[in-house]
Short mmCIF file of C-alpha atoms in Angstrom, two decimals:
data_model
loop_
_atom_site.label_atom_id
_atom_site.label_comp_id
_atom_site.label_asym_id
_atom_site.label_seq_id
_atom_site.Cartn_x
_atom_site.Cartn_y
_atom_site.Cartn_z
CA UNK A 188 99.15 204.41 -225.20
CA UNK A 189 101.34 201.61 -223.93
CA UNK A 190 104.10 200.41 -226.24
CA UNK A 191 103.99 196.72 -227.15
CA UNK A 192 107.35 195.27 -228.15
CA UNK A 193 107.43 192.85 -231.05
CA UNK A 194 110.78 191.25 -231.71
CA UNK A 195 109.64 190.21 -235.20
CA UNK A 196 109.53 193.86 -236.25
CA UNK A 197 112.99 194.80 -234.96
CA UNK A 198 114.60 194.73 -238.41
CA UNK A 199 112.18 197.34 -239.75
CA UNK A 200 112.78 199.94 -237.07
CA UNK A 201 115.53 202.03 -235.54
CA UNK A 202 114.29 202.90 -232.08
CA UNK A 203 115.11 206.09 -230.16
CA UNK A 204 114.36 205.94 -226.45
CA UNK A 205 114.04 209.11 -224.35
CA UNK A 206 113.87 209.06 -220.55
CA UNK A 207 112.44 211.88 -218.46
CA UNK A 208 113.87 211.04 -215.03
CA UNK A 209 112.57 212.07 -211.61
CA UNK A 210 113.45 210.90 -208.13
CA UNK A 211 110.48 208.55 -207.76
CA UNK A 212 109.41 207.81 -211.33
CA UNK A 213 110.64 207.93 -214.90
CA UNK A 214 108.70 208.33 -218.14
CA UNK A 215 110.10 206.42 -221.10
CA UNK A 216 109.26 207.28 -224.70
CA UNK A 217 110.06 204.75 -227.44
CA UNK A 218 109.98 206.33 -230.88
CA UNK A 219 110.71 205.23 -234.43
CA UNK A 220 111.23 208.09 -236.88
CA UNK A 221 110.87 205.77 -239.88
CA UNK A 222 107.29 204.71 -239.27
CA UNK A 223 106.26 207.31 -236.70
CA UNK A 224 105.36 204.68 -234.11
CA UNK A 225 105.57 205.99 -230.54
CA UNK A 226 104.79 204.57 -227.12
CA UNK A 227 105.19 205.53 -223.49
CA UNK A 228 105.91 203.67 -220.28
CA UNK A 229 105.94 204.97 -216.72
CA UNK A 230 108.27 203.13 -214.32
CA UNK A 231 108.86 203.40 -210.59
CA UNK A 232 112.51 204.16 -209.83
CA UNK A 233 112.48 202.12 -206.63
CA UNK A 234 111.67 198.93 -208.56
CA UNK A 235 115.12 198.30 -210.01
CA UNK A 236 114.22 194.79 -211.15
CA UNK A 237 111.29 195.98 -213.29
CA UNK A 238 113.37 198.84 -214.73
CA UNK A 239 116.14 196.43 -215.69
CA UNK A 240 113.69 193.92 -217.13
CA UNK A 241 111.96 196.58 -219.24
CA UNK A 242 115.17 197.84 -220.85
CA UNK A 243 116.54 194.34 -221.39
CA UNK A 244 113.47 193.61 -223.51
CA UNK A 245 113.71 196.74 -225.66
CA UNK A 246 113.45 196.06 -229.41
CA UNK A 247 116.70 196.36 -231.31
CA UNK A 248 118.46 198.31 -232.69
CA UNK A 249 117.98 201.10 -230.18
CA UNK A 250 119.69 204.12 -228.64
CA UNK A 251 118.74 205.28 -225.13
CA UNK A 252 119.12 208.88 -223.90
CA UNK A 253 118.75 209.84 -220.24
CA UNK A 254 117.84 213.38 -219.23
CA UNK A 255 120.80 214.93 -217.39
CA UNK A 256 119.71 215.55 -213.81
CA UNK A 257 121.74 215.56 -210.62
CA UNK A 258 120.80 211.98 -209.70
CA UNK A 259 121.05 210.28 -213.11
CA UNK A 260 124.09 208.16 -212.24
CA UNK A 261 122.27 205.22 -210.66
CA UNK A 262 120.24 204.72 -213.82
CA UNK A 263 123.29 205.12 -216.04
CA UNK A 264 125.17 202.40 -214.13
CA UNK A 265 122.11 200.15 -214.30
CA UNK A 266 121.50 200.55 -218.05
CA UNK A 267 125.03 200.80 -219.43
CA UNK A 268 125.64 197.02 -219.46
CA UNK A 269 122.26 196.09 -220.99
CA UNK A 270 121.37 198.68 -223.67
CA UNK A 271 123.01 198.94 -227.08
CA UNK A 272 123.95 202.62 -226.90
CA UNK A 273 123.52 205.04 -224.01
CA UNK A 274 123.70 208.85 -224.11
CA UNK A 275 123.24 211.64 -221.60
CA UNK A 276 120.97 214.41 -222.88
CA UNK A 277 121.63 218.03 -221.99
CA UNK A 278 118.24 218.81 -220.42
CA UNK A 279 118.46 222.62 -220.70
CA UNK A 280 119.57 222.66 -224.33
CA UNK A 281 117.05 219.96 -225.31
CA UNK A 282 114.24 221.91 -223.69
CA UNK A 283 115.29 225.06 -225.57
CA UNK A 284 115.03 223.16 -228.86
CA UNK A 285 111.50 222.07 -227.95
CA UNK A 286 110.20 225.62 -228.36
CA UNK A 287 106.78 226.36 -226.85
CA UNK A 288 105.80 222.73 -226.40
CA UNK A 289 103.82 221.83 -223.27
CA UNK A 290 105.85 220.93 -220.20
CA UNK A 291 104.79 217.42 -219.21
CA UNK A 292 106.74 214.25 -218.48
CA UNK A 293 105.54 212.63 -221.70
CA UNK A 294 106.38 215.69 -223.77
CA UNK A 295 109.86 215.91 -222.26
CA UNK A 296 110.54 212.21 -222.91
CA UNK A 297 109.19 212.47 -226.47
CA UNK A 298 111.26 215.60 -227.11
CA UNK A 299 114.44 213.73 -226.15
CA UNK A 300 113.50 210.73 -228.30
CA UNK A 301 112.54 212.91 -231.28
CA UNK A 302 115.76 214.96 -231.14
CA UNK A 303 117.75 211.74 -230.79
CA UNK A 304 116.08 210.23 -233.86
CA UNK A 305 116.78 213.40 -235.86
CA UNK A 306 120.44 213.49 -234.82
CA UNK A 307 119.94 216.87 -233.11
CA UNK A 308 120.06 215.83 -229.45
CA UNK A 309 122.49 218.00 -227.42
CA UNK A 310 124.48 215.67 -225.18
CA UNK A 311 126.37 216.10 -221.92
CA UNK A 312 129.51 214.32 -220.73
CA UNK A 313 128.95 211.20 -218.65
CA UNK A 314 132.26 210.14 -217.09
CA UNK A 315 133.31 206.49 -217.27
CA UNK A 316 133.04 204.41 -214.10
CA UNK A 317 136.66 204.87 -212.97
CA UNK A 318 136.50 208.63 -213.49
CA UNK A 319 133.21 208.82 -211.58
CA UNK A 320 134.75 206.95 -208.63
CA UNK A 321 137.71 209.35 -208.59
CA UNK A 322 135.30 212.30 -208.88
CA UNK A 323 133.29 211.13 -205.87
CA UNK A 324 136.40 210.90 -203.71
CA UNK A 325 137.97 214.19 -204.85
CA UNK A 326 134.74 216.13 -204.36
CA UNK A 327 134.35 214.69 -200.89
CA UNK A 328 137.97 215.54 -200.06
CA UNK A 329 137.61 219.10 -201.32
CA UNK A 330 134.44 219.66 -199.29
CA UNK A 331 136.17 218.39 -196.17
CA UNK A 332 139.03 220.78 -196.89
CA UNK A 333 136.59 223.69 -197.05
CA UNK A 334 134.97 222.56 -193.79
CA UNK A 335 138.43 222.43 -192.21
CA UNK A 336 139.12 225.98 -193.35
CA UNK A 337 135.77 227.16 -191.96
CA UNK A 338 136.54 225.74 -188.52
CA UNK A 339 139.98 227.37 -188.52
CA UNK A 340 138.43 230.66 -189.58
CA UNK A 341 136.07 230.45 -186.62
CA UNK A 342 139.03 229.72 -184.30
CA UNK A 343 140.79 232.84 -185.60
CA UNK A 344 137.63 234.89 -184.99
CA UNK A 345 137.48 233.59 -181.42
CA UNK A 346 141.12 234.52 -180.90
CA UNK A 347 140.46 238.04 -182.22
CA UNK A 348 137.60 238.42 -179.73
CA UNK A 349 140.08 237.69 -176.94
CA UNK A 350 142.88 239.72 -178.54
CA UNK A 351 145.09 236.62 -178.64
CA UNK A 352 147.42 235.61 -181.50
CA UNK A 353 146.13 232.03 -181.66
CA UNK A 354 148.04 228.83 -182.49
CA UNK A 355 150.95 229.04 -184.92
CA UNK A 356 150.15 225.65 -186.47
CA UNK A 357 146.60 225.58 -187.81
CA UNK A 358 145.54 221.97 -187.27
CA UNK A 359 144.05 219.88 -184.46
CA UNK A 360 147.38 219.09 -182.79
CA UNK A 361 148.49 222.71 -182.88
CA UNK A 362 145.19 223.81 -181.36
CA UNK A 363 145.47 221.18 -178.59
CA UNK A 364 148.91 222.45 -177.60
CA UNK A 365 147.64 226.03 -177.65
CA UNK A 366 144.64 225.26 -175.41
CA UNK A 367 146.83 223.44 -172.88
CA UNK A 368 149.34 226.29 -172.76
CA UNK A 369 147.05 229.32 -173.09
CA UNK A 370 143.68 227.99 -171.87
CA UNK A 371 143.90 229.63 -168.40
CA UNK A 372 144.14 233.04 -170.11
CA UNK A 373 140.83 232.53 -171.95
CA UNK A 374 137.24 232.56 -170.66
CA UNK A 375 136.04 229.03 -169.72
CA UNK A 376 133.24 229.12 -172.31
CA UNK A 377 135.74 229.89 -175.09
CA UNK A 378 138.01 227.07 -173.94
CA UNK A 379 135.04 224.69 -174.20
CA UNK A 380 134.26 225.97 -177.69
CA UNK A 381 137.87 225.47 -178.74
CA UNK A 382 137.76 221.85 -177.56
CA UNK A 383 134.69 221.40 -179.76
CA UNK A 384 136.76 222.76 -182.66
CA UNK A 385 139.50 220.25 -181.82
CA UNK A 386 136.96 217.42 -182.14
CA UNK A 387 135.81 218.73 -185.52
CA UNK A 388 139.33 219.23 -186.85
CA UNK A 389 140.48 215.80 -185.67
CA UNK A 390 137.61 214.05 -187.46
CA UNK A 391 138.03 216.09 -190.66
CA UNK A 392 141.80 215.54 -190.77
CA UNK A 393 141.41 211.79 -190.23
CA UNK A 394 138.87 211.56 -193.05
CA UNK A 395 141.03 213.68 -195.37
CA UNK A 396 144.06 211.43 -194.73
CA UNK A 397 142.00 208.32 -195.46
CA UNK A 398 140.56 209.78 -198.68
CA UNK A 399 143.97 210.93 -199.89
CA UNK A 400 145.31 207.39 -199.50
CA UNK A 401 142.41 206.14 -201.62
CA UNK A 402 143.06 208.83 -204.24
CA UNK A 403 146.75 207.91 -204.42
CA UNK A 404 145.84 204.27 -205.08
CA UNK A 405 143.35 205.30 -207.78
CA UNK A 406 145.89 207.53 -209.52
CA UNK A 407 148.33 204.59 -209.65
CA UNK A 408 145.95 202.69 -211.95
CA UNK A 409 146.85 202.48 -215.68
CA UNK A 410 143.84 204.66 -216.51
CA UNK A 411 145.26 207.73 -214.75
CA UNK A 412 148.99 207.10 -214.29
CA UNK A 413 150.34 208.73 -217.46
CA UNK A 414 148.09 211.79 -217.28
CA UNK A 415 148.85 212.18 -213.56
CA UNK A 416 152.59 212.25 -214.26
CA UNK A 417 152.09 214.99 -216.86
CA UNK A 418 149.88 217.11 -214.61
CA UNK A 419 152.16 216.99 -211.55
CA UNK A 420 155.03 218.27 -213.72
CA UNK A 421 153.33 221.68 -213.75
CA UNK A 422 154.42 224.22 -211.12
CA UNK A 423 151.97 224.47 -208.24
CA UNK A 424 150.25 221.17 -209.09
CA UNK A 425 150.25 218.36 -206.53
CA UNK A 426 148.03 215.45 -205.57
CA UNK A 427 144.87 217.47 -204.90
CA UNK A 428 145.01 219.54 -208.10
CA UNK A 429 146.01 216.65 -210.36
CA UNK A 430 143.35 214.30 -209.02
CA UNK A 431 140.61 216.95 -209.12
CA UNK A 432 141.44 218.03 -212.67
CA UNK A 433 141.51 214.40 -213.78
CA UNK A 434 138.17 213.71 -212.09
CA UNK A 435 136.39 216.81 -213.40
CA UNK A 436 137.83 216.94 -216.92
CA UNK A 437 137.96 213.21 -217.62
CA UNK A 438 139.11 212.64 -221.19
CA UNK A 439 141.21 215.63 -222.26
CA UNK A 440 141.08 214.61 -225.92
CA UNK A 441 137.32 215.25 -226.13
CA UNK A 442 138.16 218.97 -226.39
CA UNK A 443 139.17 219.91 -229.92
CA UNK A 444 141.02 223.10 -229.02
CA UNK A 445 142.43 224.67 -225.86
CA UNK A 446 139.84 227.40 -225.29
CA UNK A 447 137.10 224.74 -225.18
CA UNK A 448 138.50 223.25 -221.98
CA UNK A 449 138.64 226.71 -220.38
CA UNK A 450 134.98 227.24 -221.25
CA UNK A 451 134.07 223.83 -219.85
CA UNK A 452 135.68 224.77 -216.52
CA UNK A 453 134.00 228.20 -216.53
CA UNK A 454 137.32 230.08 -216.48
CA UNK A 455 136.59 231.98 -219.69
CA UNK A 456 135.56 235.65 -219.45
CA UNK A 457 132.01 236.55 -220.42
CA UNK A 458 131.79 238.69 -223.56
CA UNK A 459 129.33 241.52 -224.21
CA UNK A 460 129.37 242.44 -227.89
CA UNK A 461 126.88 244.62 -229.74
CA UNK A 462 127.59 246.69 -232.83
CA UNK A 463 130.87 248.51 -232.14
CA UNK A 464 130.78 247.80 -228.41
CA UNK A 465 132.85 244.83 -227.29
CA UNK A 466 133.86 244.25 -223.68
CA UNK A 467 134.58 241.36 -221.35
CA UNK A 468 133.18 240.76 -217.88
CA UNK A 469 133.68 238.30 -215.04
CA UNK A 470 134.44 234.66 -215.71
CA UNK A 471 131.47 232.52 -216.74
CA UNK A 472 131.68 230.14 -213.74
CA UNK A 473 130.01 227.38 -215.77
CA UNK A 474 130.96 223.76 -215.33
CA UNK A 475 132.55 222.06 -212.31
CA UNK A 476 133.35 224.49 -209.46
CA UNK A 477 135.95 222.13 -207.98
CA UNK A 478 138.07 222.43 -211.12
CA UNK A 479 138.04 226.23 -210.88
CA UNK A 480 138.85 226.11 -207.16
CA UNK A 481 141.93 223.86 -207.46
CA UNK A 482 143.20 225.66 -210.56
CA UNK A 483 142.99 228.97 -208.71
CA UNK A 484 144.97 227.51 -205.79
CA UNK A 485 147.52 226.05 -208.19
CA UNK A 486 147.84 229.39 -209.99
CA UNK A 487 148.75 231.28 -206.80
CA UNK A 488 151.33 228.62 -205.91
CA UNK A 489 152.81 228.73 -209.42
CA UNK A 490 153.03 232.53 -209.23
CA UNK A 491 155.12 232.20 -206.06
CA UNK A 492 157.51 229.46 -207.23
CA UNK A 493 157.85 229.90 -211.00
CA UNK A 494 159.65 233.09 -212.17
CA UNK A 495 158.29 233.02 -215.71
CA UNK A 496 154.69 232.60 -214.56
CA UNK A 497 155.23 235.37 -212.02
CA UNK A 498 156.46 237.73 -214.75
CA UNK A 499 153.38 236.88 -216.83
CA UNK A 500 151.14 237.51 -213.81
CA UNK A 501 152.79 240.88 -213.10
CA UNK A 502 152.31 241.94 -216.72
CA UNK A 503 148.60 241.07 -216.70
CA UNK A 504 148.03 242.56 -213.24
CA UNK A 505 149.13 246.03 -214.39
CA UNK A 506 145.91 246.39 -216.39
CA UNK A 507 143.56 243.80 -214.86
CA UNK A 508 144.51 243.76 -211.18
CA UNK A 509 146.18 241.06 -209.08
CA UNK A 510 143.17 238.75 -208.56
CA UNK A 511 141.95 238.91 -212.15
CA UNK A 512 145.51 238.23 -213.30
CA UNK A 513 145.64 235.13 -211.09
CA UNK A 514 142.40 233.89 -212.69
CA UNK A 515 143.99 234.45 -216.10
CA UNK A 516 147.00 232.38 -215.01
CA UNK A 517 144.66 229.59 -213.85
CA UNK A 518 142.98 229.64 -217.26
CA UNK A 519 146.31 229.55 -219.07
CA UNK A 520 147.58 226.69 -216.89
CA UNK A 521 144.49 224.61 -217.67
CA UNK A 522 144.99 225.22 -221.40
CA UNK A 523 148.66 224.29 -221.05
CA UNK A 524 147.59 221.08 -219.30
CA UNK A 525 145.29 220.25 -222.22
CA UNK A 526 148.13 220.76 -224.70
CA UNK A 527 150.63 218.75 -222.65
CA UNK A 528 148.25 215.81 -222.12
CA UNK A 529 147.24 215.72 -225.79
CA UNK A 530 150.92 215.76 -226.79
CA UNK A 531 151.85 213.21 -224.13
CA UNK A 532 154.68 215.41 -222.84
CA UNK A 533 155.56 216.85 -219.45
CA UNK A 534 155.31 220.57 -218.73
CA UNK A 535 157.34 222.87 -220.96
CA UNK A 536 156.22 226.47 -220.57
CA UNK A 537 157.41 227.73 -223.94
CA UNK A 538 155.85 224.85 -225.87
CA UNK A 539 152.62 224.76 -223.88
CA UNK A 540 152.08 228.51 -224.13
CA UNK A 541 152.61 228.51 -227.89
#
């Protein structure tokens, strides 16, 4: 059944709108819990004008919930200025609450609308526009950094094949100097491959430099400036870590206690508890992987430069091992960051660890 909007009836309804989103199409369910009226509309995603027109003409009051998928952001940016209230539905948790209901686009959209009307819809975090922009740039920068490391790893492997020490400075300029000085001692095919690596490294380094300048300008905005200053006061935390944590965490105050932020980042240990048996396993690895990656790098740096953190790491490593202890330090540092940002104070190990 197609839903017919009647503005004259707006005052008698409170509409809940669920969207089951796919790459090419979306199914919209408009539901009123008070009278039980329900309707469906199928829209083509490529027709932005018709999508915008449809949601502009929604009866009021209404709340719209979008299913959280990897490509939801374009629809969020389109609807945020025109709908009364916009939420992001946790697709996995919402589906679990649906029970054994049939899996169709209409059923999924109705399930979201029904849970929304009942006040039981599990929601996910949708970052504000400025945070999303910072997230896009930090994720791109971090992926380029991993690509840079992969190329250097391949260069080291090539040097090992030739039983050569390789360049002392691991960047494009260092590799150029090495090839010019040591190229005659290497097979011609390997010299050609190394020049290919120089091309890759040069492009990656240029893009990283450009992105870092953009990130610096974003962090200077009033939205991020105060939190940035607090984060960089931590040992081992610089531009990359501060910007990535800001981009992935967003609003620190949305976490009500410190362990919640560790669970969001996936740095909490998994727990296996049954009857009298209670043991912990590997970290959960839920949430944003970039946040875990930069916190792990920051933890190793802090272990090297901060005596108190090093003593804590040594104490944990006696029972858990060096790597697991470093993960524990990363988790503790993230919880300290949460406390410091919520208090609006720079890093103080004794206070933050309390």
